[in-house]
Coordinates of C-alpha atoms in Angstrom, one line a residue:
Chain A
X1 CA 78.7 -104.0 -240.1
X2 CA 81.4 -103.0 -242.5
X3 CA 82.3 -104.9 -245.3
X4 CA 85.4 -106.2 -245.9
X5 CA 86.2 -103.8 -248.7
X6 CA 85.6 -100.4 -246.7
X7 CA 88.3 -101.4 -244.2
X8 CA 91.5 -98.8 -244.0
X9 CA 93.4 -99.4 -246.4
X10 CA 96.8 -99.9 -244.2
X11 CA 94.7 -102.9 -242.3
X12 CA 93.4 -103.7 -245.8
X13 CA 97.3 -104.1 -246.7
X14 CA 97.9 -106.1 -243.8
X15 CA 95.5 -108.5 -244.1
X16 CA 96.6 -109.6 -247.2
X17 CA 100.6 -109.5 -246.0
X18 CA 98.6 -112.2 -244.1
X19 CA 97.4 -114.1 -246.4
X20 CA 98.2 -117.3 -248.5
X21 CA 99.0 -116.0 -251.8
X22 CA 95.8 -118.4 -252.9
X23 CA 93.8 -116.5 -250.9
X24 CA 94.6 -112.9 -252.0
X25 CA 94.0 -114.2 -255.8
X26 CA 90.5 -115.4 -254.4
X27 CA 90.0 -111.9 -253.4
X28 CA 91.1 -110.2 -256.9
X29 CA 88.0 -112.1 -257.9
X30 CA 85.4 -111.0 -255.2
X31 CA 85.1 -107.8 -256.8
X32 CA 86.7 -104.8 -259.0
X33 CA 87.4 -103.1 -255.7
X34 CA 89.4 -105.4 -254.3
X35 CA 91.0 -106.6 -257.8
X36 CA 92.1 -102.7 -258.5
X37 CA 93.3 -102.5 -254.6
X38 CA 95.4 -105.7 -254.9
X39 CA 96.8 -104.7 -258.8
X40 CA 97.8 -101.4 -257.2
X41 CA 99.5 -102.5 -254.4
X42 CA 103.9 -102.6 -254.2
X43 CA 104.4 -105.9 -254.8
X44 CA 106.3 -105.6 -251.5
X45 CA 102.9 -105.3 -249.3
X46 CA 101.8 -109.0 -251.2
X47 CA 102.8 -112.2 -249.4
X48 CA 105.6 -114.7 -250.7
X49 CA 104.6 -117.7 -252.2
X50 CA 107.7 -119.8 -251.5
X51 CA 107.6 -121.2 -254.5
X52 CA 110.6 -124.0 -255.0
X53 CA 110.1 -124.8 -258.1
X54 CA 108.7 -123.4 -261.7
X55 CA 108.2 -125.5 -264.7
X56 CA 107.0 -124.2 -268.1
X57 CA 106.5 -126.8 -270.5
X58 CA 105.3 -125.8 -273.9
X59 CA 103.6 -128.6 -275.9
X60 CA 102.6 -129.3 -279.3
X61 CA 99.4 -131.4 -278.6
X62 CA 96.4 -129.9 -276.7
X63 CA 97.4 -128.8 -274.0
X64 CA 100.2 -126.6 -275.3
X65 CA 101.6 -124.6 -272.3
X66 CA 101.8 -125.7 -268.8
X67 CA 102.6 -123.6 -265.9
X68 CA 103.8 -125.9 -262.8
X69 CA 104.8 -124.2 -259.8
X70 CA 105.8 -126.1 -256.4
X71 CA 105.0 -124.5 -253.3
X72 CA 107.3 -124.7 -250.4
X73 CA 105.6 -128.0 -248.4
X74 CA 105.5 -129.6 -252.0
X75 CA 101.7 -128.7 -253.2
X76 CA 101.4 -128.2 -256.5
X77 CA 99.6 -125.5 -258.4
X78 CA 99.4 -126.3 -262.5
X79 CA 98.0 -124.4 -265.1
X80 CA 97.5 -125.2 -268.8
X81 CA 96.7 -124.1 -271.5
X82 CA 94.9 -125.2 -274.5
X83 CA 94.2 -123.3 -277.8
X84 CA 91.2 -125.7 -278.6
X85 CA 88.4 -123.4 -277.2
X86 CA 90.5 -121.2 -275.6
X87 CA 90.7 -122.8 -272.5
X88 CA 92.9 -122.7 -269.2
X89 CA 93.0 -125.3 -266.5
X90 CA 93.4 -124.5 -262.7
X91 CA 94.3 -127.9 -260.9
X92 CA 92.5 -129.6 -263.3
X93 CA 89.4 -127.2 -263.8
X94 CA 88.8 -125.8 -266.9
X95 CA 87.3 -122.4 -267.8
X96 CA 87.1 -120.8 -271.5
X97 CA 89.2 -117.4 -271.1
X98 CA 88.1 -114.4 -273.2
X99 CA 91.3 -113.5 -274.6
X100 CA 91.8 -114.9 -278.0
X101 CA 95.4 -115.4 -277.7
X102 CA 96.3 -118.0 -275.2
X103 CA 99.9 -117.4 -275.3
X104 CA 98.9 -113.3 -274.0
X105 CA 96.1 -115.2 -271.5
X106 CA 99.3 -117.7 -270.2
X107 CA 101.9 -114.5 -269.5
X108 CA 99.7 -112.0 -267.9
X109 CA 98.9 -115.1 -265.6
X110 CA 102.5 -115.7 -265.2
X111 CA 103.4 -111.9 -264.8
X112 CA 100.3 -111.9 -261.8
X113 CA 101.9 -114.8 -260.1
X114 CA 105.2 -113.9 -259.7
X115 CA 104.7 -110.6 -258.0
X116 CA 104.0 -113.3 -255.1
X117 CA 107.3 -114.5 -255.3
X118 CA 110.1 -113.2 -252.9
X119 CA 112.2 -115.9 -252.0
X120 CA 114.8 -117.5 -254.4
X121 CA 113.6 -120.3 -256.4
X122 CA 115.9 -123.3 -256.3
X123 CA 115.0 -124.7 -260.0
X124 CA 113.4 -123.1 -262.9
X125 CA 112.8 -125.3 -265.6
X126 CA 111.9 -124.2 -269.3
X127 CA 111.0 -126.7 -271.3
X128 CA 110.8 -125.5 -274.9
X129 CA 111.6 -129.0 -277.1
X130 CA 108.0 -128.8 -278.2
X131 CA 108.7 -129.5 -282.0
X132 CA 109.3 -126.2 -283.0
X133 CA 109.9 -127.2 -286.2
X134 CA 105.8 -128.7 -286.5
X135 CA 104.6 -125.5 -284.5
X136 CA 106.8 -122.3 -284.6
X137 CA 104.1 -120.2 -282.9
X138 CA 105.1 -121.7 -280.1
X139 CA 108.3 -120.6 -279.8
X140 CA 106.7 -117.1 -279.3
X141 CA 105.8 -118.0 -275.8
X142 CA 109.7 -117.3 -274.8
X143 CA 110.4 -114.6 -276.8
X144 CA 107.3 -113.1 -274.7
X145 CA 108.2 -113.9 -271.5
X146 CA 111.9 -111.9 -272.3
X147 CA 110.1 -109.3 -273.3
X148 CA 107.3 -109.5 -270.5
X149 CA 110.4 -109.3 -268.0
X150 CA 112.1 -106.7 -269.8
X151 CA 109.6 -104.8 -269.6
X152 CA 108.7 -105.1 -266.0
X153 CA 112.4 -104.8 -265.3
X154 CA 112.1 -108.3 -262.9
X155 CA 114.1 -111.1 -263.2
X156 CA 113.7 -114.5 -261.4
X157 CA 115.9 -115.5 -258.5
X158 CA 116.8 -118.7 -259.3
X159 CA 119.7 -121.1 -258.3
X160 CA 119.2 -123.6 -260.6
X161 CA 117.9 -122.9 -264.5
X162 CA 117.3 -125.7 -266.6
X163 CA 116.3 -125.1 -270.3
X164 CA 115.5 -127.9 -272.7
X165 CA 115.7 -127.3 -276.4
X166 CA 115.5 -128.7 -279.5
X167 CA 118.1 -126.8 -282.4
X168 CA 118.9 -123.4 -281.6
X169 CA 121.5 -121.6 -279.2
X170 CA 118.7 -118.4 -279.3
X171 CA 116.4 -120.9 -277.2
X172 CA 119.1 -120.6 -274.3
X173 CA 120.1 -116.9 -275.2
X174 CA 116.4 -115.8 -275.1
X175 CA 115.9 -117.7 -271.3
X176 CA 119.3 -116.9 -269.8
X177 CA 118.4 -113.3 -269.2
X178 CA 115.6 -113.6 -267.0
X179 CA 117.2 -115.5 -263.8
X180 CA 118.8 -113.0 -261.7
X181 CA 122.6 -113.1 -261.5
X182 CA 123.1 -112.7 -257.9
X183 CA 121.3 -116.0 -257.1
X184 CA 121.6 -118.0 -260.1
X185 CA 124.3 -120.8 -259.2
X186 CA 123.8 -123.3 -262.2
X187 CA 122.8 -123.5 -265.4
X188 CA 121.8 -126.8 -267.2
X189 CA 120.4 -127.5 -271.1
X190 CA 119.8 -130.5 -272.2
X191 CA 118.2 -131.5 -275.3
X192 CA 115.7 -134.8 -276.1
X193 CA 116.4 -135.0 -279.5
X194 CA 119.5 -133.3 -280.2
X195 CA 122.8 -135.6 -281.0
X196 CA 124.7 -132.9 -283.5
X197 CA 125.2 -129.9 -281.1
X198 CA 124.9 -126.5 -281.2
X199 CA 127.0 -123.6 -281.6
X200 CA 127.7 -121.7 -277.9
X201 CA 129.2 -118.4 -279.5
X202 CA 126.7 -115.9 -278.6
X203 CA 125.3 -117.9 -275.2
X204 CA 129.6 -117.7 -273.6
X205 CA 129.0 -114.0 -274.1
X206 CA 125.9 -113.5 -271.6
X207 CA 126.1 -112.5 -268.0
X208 CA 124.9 -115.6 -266.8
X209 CA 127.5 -118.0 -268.4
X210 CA 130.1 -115.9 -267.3
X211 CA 129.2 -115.8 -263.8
X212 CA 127.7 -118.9 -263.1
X213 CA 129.9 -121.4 -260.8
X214 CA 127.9 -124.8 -262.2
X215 CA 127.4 -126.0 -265.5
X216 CA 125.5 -128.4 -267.5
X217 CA 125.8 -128.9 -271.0
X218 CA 124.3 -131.9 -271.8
X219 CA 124.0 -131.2 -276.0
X220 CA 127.3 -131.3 -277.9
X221 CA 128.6 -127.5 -277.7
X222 CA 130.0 -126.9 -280.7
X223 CA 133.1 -124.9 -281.1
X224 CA 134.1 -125.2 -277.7
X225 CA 137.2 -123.2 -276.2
X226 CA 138.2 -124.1 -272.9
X227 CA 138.8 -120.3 -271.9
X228 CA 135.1 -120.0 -271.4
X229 CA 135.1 -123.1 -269.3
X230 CA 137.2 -122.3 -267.1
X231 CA 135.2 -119.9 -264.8
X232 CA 133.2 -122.7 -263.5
X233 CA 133.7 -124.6 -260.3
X234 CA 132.1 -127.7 -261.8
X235 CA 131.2 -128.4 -265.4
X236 CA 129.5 -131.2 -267.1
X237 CA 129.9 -130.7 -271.0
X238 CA 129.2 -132.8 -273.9
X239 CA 131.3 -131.7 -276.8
X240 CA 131.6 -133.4 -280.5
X241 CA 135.8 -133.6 -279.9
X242 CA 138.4 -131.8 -278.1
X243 CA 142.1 -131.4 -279.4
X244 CA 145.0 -132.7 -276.5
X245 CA 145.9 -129.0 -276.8
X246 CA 143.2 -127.7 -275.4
X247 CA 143.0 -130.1 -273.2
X248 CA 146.9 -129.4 -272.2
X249 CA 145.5 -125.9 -271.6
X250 CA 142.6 -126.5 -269.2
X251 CA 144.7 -128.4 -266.7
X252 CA 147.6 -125.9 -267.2
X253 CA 144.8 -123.2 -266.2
X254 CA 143.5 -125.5 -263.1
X255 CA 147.5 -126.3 -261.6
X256 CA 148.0 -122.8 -262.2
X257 CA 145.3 -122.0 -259.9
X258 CA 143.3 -119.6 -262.0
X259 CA 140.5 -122.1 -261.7
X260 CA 138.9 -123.5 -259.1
X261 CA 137.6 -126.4 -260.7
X262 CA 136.4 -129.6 -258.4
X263 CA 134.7 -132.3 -259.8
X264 CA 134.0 -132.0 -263.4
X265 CA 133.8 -133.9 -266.5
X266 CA 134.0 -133.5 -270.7
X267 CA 131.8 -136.3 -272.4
X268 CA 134.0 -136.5 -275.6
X269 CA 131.9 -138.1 -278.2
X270 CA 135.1 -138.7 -281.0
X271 CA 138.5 -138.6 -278.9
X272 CA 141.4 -139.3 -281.4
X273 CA 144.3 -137.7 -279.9
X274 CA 145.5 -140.5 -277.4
X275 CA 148.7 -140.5 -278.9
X276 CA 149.3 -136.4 -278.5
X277 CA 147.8 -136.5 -275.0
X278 CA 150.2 -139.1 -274.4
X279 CA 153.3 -137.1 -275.6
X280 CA 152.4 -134.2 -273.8
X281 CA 151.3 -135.8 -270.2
X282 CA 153.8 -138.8 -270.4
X283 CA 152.5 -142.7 -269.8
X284 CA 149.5 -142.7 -267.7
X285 CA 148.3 -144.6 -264.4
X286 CA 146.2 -147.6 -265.8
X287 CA 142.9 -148.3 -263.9
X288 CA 140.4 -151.0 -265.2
X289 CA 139.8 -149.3 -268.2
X290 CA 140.7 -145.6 -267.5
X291 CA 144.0 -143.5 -268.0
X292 CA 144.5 -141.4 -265.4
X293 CA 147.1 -138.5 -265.1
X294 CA 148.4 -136.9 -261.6
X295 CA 149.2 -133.1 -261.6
X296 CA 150.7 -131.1 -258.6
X297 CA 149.8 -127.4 -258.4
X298 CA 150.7 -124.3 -257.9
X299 CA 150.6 -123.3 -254.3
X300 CA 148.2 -126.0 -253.4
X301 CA 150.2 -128.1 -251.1
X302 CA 148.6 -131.6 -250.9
X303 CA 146.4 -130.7 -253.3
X304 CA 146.6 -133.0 -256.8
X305 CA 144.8 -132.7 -260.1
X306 CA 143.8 -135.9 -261.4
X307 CA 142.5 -136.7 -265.3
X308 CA 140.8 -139.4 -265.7
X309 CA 140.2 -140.9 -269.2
X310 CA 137.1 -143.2 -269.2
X311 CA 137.6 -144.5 -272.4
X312 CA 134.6 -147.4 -272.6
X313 CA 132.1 -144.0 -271.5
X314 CA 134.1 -141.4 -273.7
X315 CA 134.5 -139.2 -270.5
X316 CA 137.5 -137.0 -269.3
X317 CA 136.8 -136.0 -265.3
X318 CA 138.9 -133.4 -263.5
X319 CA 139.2 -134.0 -259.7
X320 CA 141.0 -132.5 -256.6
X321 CA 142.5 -135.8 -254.8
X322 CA 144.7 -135.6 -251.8
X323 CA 148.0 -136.6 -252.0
X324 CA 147.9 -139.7 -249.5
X325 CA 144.5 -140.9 -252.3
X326 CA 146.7 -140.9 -255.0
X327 CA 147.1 -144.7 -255.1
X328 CA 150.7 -146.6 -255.0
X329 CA 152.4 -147.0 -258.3
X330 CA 150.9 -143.7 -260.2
X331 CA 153.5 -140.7 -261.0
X332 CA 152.7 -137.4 -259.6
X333 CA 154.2 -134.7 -262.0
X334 CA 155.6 -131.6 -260.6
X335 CA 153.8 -128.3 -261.5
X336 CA 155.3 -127.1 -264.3
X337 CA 154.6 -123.5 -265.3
X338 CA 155.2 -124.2 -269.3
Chain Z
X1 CA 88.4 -102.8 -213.2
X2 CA 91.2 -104.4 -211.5
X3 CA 94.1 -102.7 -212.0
X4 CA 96.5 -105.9 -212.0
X5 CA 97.6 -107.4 -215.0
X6 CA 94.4 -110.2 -214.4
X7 CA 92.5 -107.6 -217.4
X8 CA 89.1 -108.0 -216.2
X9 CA 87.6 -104.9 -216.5
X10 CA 84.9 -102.6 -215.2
X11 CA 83.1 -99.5 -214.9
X12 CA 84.0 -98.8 -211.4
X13 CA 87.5 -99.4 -211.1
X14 CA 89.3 -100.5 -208.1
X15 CA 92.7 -99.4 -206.7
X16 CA 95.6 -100.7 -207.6
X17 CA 97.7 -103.5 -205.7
X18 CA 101.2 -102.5 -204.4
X19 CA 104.0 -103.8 -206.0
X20 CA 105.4 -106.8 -204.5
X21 CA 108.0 -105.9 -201.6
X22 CA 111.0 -107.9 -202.9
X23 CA 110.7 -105.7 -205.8
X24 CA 114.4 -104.0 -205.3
X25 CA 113.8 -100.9 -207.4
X26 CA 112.1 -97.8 -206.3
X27 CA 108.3 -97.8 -205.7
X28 CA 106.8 -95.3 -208.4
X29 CA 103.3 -94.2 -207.9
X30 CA 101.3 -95.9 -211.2
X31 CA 99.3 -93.1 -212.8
X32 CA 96.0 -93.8 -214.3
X33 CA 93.7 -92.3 -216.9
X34 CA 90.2 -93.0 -217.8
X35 CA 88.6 -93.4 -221.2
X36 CA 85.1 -94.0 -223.1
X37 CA 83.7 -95.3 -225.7
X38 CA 79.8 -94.4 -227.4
X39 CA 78.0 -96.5 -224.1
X40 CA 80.0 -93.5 -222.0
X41 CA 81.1 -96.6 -219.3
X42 CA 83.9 -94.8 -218.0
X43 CA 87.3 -97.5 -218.0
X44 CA 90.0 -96.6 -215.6
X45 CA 93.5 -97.7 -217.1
X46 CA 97.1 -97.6 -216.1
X47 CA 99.6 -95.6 -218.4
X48 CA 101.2 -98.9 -218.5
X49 CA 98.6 -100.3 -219.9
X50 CA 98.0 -97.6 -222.0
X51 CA 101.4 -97.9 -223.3
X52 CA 100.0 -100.1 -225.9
X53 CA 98.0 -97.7 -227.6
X54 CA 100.4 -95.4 -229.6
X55 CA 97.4 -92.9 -229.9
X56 CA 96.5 -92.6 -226.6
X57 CA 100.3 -92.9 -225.4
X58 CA 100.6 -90.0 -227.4
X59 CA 98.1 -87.8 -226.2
X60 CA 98.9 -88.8 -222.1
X61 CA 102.7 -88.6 -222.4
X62 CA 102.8 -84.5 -222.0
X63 CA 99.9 -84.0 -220.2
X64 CA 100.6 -84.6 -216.5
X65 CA 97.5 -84.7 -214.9
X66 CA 96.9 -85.4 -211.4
X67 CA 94.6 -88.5 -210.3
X68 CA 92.0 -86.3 -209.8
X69 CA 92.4 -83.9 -213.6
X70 CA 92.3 -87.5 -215.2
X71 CA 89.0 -88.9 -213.3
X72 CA 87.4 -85.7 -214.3
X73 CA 88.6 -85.9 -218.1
X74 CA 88.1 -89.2 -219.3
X75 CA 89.7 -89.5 -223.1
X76 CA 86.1 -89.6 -225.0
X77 CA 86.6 -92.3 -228.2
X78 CA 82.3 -91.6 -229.5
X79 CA 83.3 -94.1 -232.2
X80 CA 83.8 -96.8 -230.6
X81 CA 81.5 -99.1 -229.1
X82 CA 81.1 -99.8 -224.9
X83 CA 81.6 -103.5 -225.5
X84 CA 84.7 -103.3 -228.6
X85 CA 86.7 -100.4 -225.9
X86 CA 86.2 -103.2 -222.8
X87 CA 87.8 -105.7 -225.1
X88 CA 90.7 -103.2 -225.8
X89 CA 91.4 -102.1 -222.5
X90 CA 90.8 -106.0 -221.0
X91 CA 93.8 -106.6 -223.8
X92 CA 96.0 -103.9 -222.9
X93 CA 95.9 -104.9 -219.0
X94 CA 96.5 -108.5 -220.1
X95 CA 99.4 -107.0 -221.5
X96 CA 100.8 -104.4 -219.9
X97 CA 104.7 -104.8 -219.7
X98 CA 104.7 -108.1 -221.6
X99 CA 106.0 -109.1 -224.6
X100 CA 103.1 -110.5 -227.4
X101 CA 102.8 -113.6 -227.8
X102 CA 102.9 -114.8 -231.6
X103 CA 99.4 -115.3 -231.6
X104 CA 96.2 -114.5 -229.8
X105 CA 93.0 -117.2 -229.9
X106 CA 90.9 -114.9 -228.0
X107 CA 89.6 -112.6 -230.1
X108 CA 86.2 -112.8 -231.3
X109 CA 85.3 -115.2 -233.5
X110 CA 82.4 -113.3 -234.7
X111 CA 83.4 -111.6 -237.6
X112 CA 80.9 -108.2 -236.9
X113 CA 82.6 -108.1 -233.4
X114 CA 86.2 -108.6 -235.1
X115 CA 85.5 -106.1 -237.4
X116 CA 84.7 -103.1 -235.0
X117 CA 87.5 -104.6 -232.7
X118 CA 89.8 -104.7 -236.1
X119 CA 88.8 -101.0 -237.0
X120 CA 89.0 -99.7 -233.0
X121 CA 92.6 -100.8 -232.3
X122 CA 93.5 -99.4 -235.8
X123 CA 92.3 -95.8 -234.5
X124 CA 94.0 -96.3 -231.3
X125 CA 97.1 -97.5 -233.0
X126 CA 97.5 -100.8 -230.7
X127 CA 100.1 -102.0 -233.6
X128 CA 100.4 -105.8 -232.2
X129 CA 96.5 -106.4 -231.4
X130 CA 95.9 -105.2 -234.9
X131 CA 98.6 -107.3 -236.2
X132 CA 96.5 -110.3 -234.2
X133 CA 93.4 -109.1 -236.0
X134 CA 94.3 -109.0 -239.6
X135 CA 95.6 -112.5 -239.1
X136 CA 92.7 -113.5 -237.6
X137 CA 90.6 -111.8 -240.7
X138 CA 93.5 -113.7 -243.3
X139 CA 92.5 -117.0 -241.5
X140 CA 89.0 -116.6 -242.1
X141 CA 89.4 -115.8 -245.8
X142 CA 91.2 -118.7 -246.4
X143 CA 90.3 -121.4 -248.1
X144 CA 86.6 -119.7 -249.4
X145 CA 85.4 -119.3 -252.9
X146 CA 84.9 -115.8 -254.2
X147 CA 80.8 -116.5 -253.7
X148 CA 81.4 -117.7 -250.1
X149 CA 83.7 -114.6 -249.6
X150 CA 81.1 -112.2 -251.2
X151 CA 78.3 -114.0 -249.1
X152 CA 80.0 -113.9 -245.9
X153 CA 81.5 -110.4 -246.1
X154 CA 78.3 -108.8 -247.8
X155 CA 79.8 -107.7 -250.7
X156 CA 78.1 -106.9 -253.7
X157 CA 79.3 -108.2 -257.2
X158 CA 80.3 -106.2 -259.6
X159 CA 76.8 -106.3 -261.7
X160 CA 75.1 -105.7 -258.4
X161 CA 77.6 -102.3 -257.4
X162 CA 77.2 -101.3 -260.8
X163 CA 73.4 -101.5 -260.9
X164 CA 73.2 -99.9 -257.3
X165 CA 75.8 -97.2 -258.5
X166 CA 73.2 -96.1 -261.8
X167 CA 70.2 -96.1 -259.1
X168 CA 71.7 -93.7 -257.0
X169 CA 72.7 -91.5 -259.5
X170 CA 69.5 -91.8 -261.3
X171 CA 67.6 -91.1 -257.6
X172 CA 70.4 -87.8 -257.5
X173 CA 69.3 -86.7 -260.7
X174 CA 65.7 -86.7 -259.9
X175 CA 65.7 -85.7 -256.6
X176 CA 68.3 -82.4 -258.9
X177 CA 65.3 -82.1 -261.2
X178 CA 63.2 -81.9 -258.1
X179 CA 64.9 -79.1 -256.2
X180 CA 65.1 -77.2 -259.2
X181 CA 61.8 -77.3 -260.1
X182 CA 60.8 -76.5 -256.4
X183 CA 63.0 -73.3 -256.8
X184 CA 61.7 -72.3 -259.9
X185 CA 58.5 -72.6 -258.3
X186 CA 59.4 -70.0 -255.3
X187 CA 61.0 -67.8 -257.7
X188 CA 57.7 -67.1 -259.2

C-alpha cells in the first residue's frame, strides 16, 4: 500500500484544501515530510479557518500571552504562554517548548496560524494593558508582531480592531498597521486604567484613522481637532474639554454635508462653555435634563441635525431626525452657510 | 457490462439499450471503447462515459475508430489494478451525462482500496471522483493524533526515516566497497 506521504503531490494539495485547518497542523507533526510539504505550500492551496474572532492578551502574571481565536461555529482554540518553564498551552495542555524566548515561540505560532485565515475577521482584539510599566518586555510582543507582518507583507482583514492600552499613543500606532484597510470598518481603544488621556497626533495621521467609517475612543484624546473627526460616519470619543468653537465647527461641517455623520457622541469630561454655545446656537429645546439644538441642512430635505447636551452624563450626541420627530415646541434653524 | 447508466460492470459487455423513442432529437449511434487494467479483464465503455476521464477523453477524441478497431485495441492502463479500473468505469457509467453530486458515500472505506482508487482516477484525470477521494482521505484524517495518523498510514517517524535512511546508505556503501573489490579482483 502507499503511504500517505508518497501520494502526488497535486492530490496531496488537495487533500489538505480538504481539511480542517486542525487537521493539516496534526499532519505538520506526523513527520518532516509532510511538515516541509505543508511549510512550502501557497498559502492559497491551505484551507480557511473562518476564524471570527482573535484575541491577544498579554499578561503580567504567569501566563503572560494568550492567543484566543474563535472559529466560525463558536469553538475556541486558546494558546498561552508562560515564561515559567517555558511553557505553551494548547486547550489547556501544556508542553515545555525549546525555544528560550517565548515571545519568538508565541509569533512564529501566530505567523503559522494565520496563513489559515482567508476570510475577514469581524473583531481583533489586542489587549496590551498588561502593566507595562511593572514588565516592559512585554511590550515587545507588539512591536514583534509589526515587524513579523511587515516582514511577511500580510495584514489582517479585520472589521472591527479593538486595542486596549495603558499610557502610550505608540501602543495604538504600533497595532493600527496590521488590519487591512479595505475591510477594516471600526476601530475602538479603550483603556482600564487610564482617566488623563493621551495625545492622538501621530495615530490621526495613519491610514486606518483616516479611512475608517467607526470610531471608538474610549480614553480622553488629548488635543482633539474636530477636522480629523469628521471622516467618520459614527464616533464615540471621550475627550478632556471641547471649546463651543469647535463644536460650532463640527455641526457647520455635518449641515454642510461634508460629513456623513449618524449617530454619534463626545463624552466631555469638563464642559464650561454653556454660555458661548448658547450665543452661537441661540436658546435651546429643554428635555428632562438635556439641551437640544435643531439644525436644517444643506440639500438634505427632511433631513435635521439634532445636538443633544446630556448634561447629568457630560455627553454631546449628533443625530439625523426627521423632520415630522422633531417634537412640537423646539426651533428648527435654517442652514446657514456662515 | 451493461451499457445503461445502472454502472454494473463486466468483462463481457452487453449491447447497448436504444434510446427512449420520445427522445425528439436525432438517434446518434453511441460509440464505445474498451480498456484494461493489470488483471487484463477487458471493460467495454461508452465515450460518454468516458467523457469523465480527461485522459482517456483525450486520447479517444481524434481517434475515430470503428466498433470493431476499438474491440481489437483496448486502452491498456498495466498500473492499475482489475478490481480499482471496475470501480472507475462502474463510476463513470453511474455518471455518464450527470451532474456530481456534492458528495459520494460509496467509495471504499478501506483506506488500501481508497488509496489505489485515489491514485487511479488521478492518472486518468477523473477531476470530480478525485475531488470525492481526497475528501474522503481529509475525513479520515480528521480528528487523529499524529501517532494514530503515523500508525494508520504507515509512516515512519522521523528517528525511524532517519535511522532507515543511514542503513541504506551504509548497505550502498558496502555493497560500493564490494563491487570494487570484485573488480579489482578480475582485473588481476
Amino acid at each position: 500500500m502507499s503511504s500517505l506521504i508518497e501520494m502526488p503531490e497535486l492530490v496531496l494539495e488537495r487533500i489538505i484544501g480538504f481539511s480542517h485547518f486542525t487537521a493539516v497542523l496534526t499532519l505538520r507533526q506526523v513527520c518532516r515530510d509532510f511538515r516541509n510539504f505543508i511549510d512550502d505550500l501557497k498559502d492559497s492551496k491551505l484551507p480557511d479557518a473562518k476564524f471570527s474572532k482573535i484575541e491577544i492578551e498579554l499578561k503580567e502574571d504567569g501566563e503572560k500571552i494568550i492567543f484566543e481565536f474563535v472559529g466560525p461555529d463558536d469553538s475556541l482554540y486558546r494558546l498561552k504562554y508562560a515564561e515559567a518553564g517555558n511553557r505553551r498551552k494548547f486547550n489547556g495542555k501544556g508542553k515545555m517548548v525549546m525555544n528560550a524566548d517565548i515571545i519568538d515561540v508565541a509569533i512564529q505560532d501566530v505567523e503559522l496560524i494565520l496563513r489559515f485565515q482567508k476570510s475577514p475577521l469581524k473583531r481583533l482584539y489586542c489587549d496590551s494593558n498588561a502593566y507595562i510599566h511593572i514588565d516592559p518586555s512585554i511590550h515587545c510582543l507588539p512591536i514583534k508582531l509589526n515587524d513579523m507582518f511587515k516582514m511577511l507583507n500580510r495584514k489582517i482583514k479585520t472589521r472591527e480592531l479593538s486595542i486596549v492600552i495603558t499610557n502610550f499613543q505608540s501602543e495604538v500606532t504600533i497595532i493600527l498597521p496590521i488590519a487591512d484597510l479595505e475591510t477594516l470598518e471600526c476601530i475602538d481603544v479603550y483603556s482600564y486604567y487610564n482617566d488623563t488621556g493621551i495625545e492622538i497626533d501621530d495615530i490621526v495621521k495613519t491610514e486606518q484613522w483616516k479611512k475608517v467609517k467607526e470610531m471608538n475612543f474610549k480614553v480622553p484624546a488629548l488635543n482633539l481637532k474636530v477636522e480629523d473627526i469628521c471622516h467618520f460616519s459614527r464616533f464615540n470619543i471621550k475627550v478632556n474639554t471641547i471649546s463651543a468653537k469647535d463644536l460650532d465647527c463640527l455641526k457647520k461641517t455635518i449641515t454642510s454635508g461634508s460629513s456623513n455623520v449618524e449617530f454619534s457622541c463626545l463624552k466631555v469630561i469638563n464642559f464650561d462653555e454653556n454660555e458661548e454655545i448658547l450665543n452661537l446656537w441661540g436658546p435651546a429645546y429643554l428635555s428632562e435634563s438635556s439641551s437640544q439644538w435643531y439644525f436644517r441642512s444643506k440639500d438634505s430635505g427632511e433631513d435635521i441635525l439634532v445636538v443633544n447636551y446630556q448634561q447629568d452624563r457630560d455627553k454631546i450626541h449628533f443625530d439625523v431626525f426627521e423632520l415630522e420627530d422633531v417634537p412640537n415646541g423646539a426651533i428648527v434653524q435654517e442652514y446657514n452657510e456662515n | 457490462m451493461s451499457s445503461t447508466e445502472q454502472g454494473t460492470s463486466s468483462a463481457a459487455p452487453a449491447e447497448p439499450t436504444t434510446a427512449p423513442e420520445s427522445a425528439a432529437a436525432p438517434e446518434v449511434p453511441e460509440s464505445f471503447y474498451y480498456v484494461h487494467g493489470k488483471d487484463k479483464v477487458v471493460h467495454k465503455v461508452s465515450a460518454g462515459a468516458l467523457q469523465h476521464s480527461a485522459l482517456i477523453h483525450g486520447m479517444i477524441s481524434n481517434l475515430g475508430y470503428t466498433e470493431e478497431q476499438a474491440k481489437a485495441n483496448p486502452f491498456p492502463f498495466e498500473n492499475i489494478d482489475g478490481d480499482i479500473l471496475q470501480m472507475v468505469v462502474d463510476w463513470c457509467n453511474q455518471h455518464k451525462g450527470k451532474p456530481t453530486p456534492p458528495e459520494d458515500t460509496n467509495l471504499p472505506k478501506q483506506k488500501e482500496k481508497l488509496f489505489d482508487l485515489v491514485l487511479a482516477v488521478n492518472y486518468l484525470e477523473i477531476k470530480e471522483l478525485l475531488t470525492y477521494c481526497c475528501k474522503q482521505v481529509a475525513m479520515m484524517v480528521k480528528g487523529k493524533s499524529p501517532e494514530e495518523i503515523r500508525e494508520i498510514w504507515m509512516i515512519p517517524t522521523d528517528a525511524e526515516d532517519e535511522a532507515a535512511e543511514k542503513e541504506a546508505k551504509k548497505r550502498a556503501g558496502k555493497e560500493a566497497a564490494g563491487e570494487t573489490a570484485a573488480a579489482a579482483g578480475d582485473a588481476k
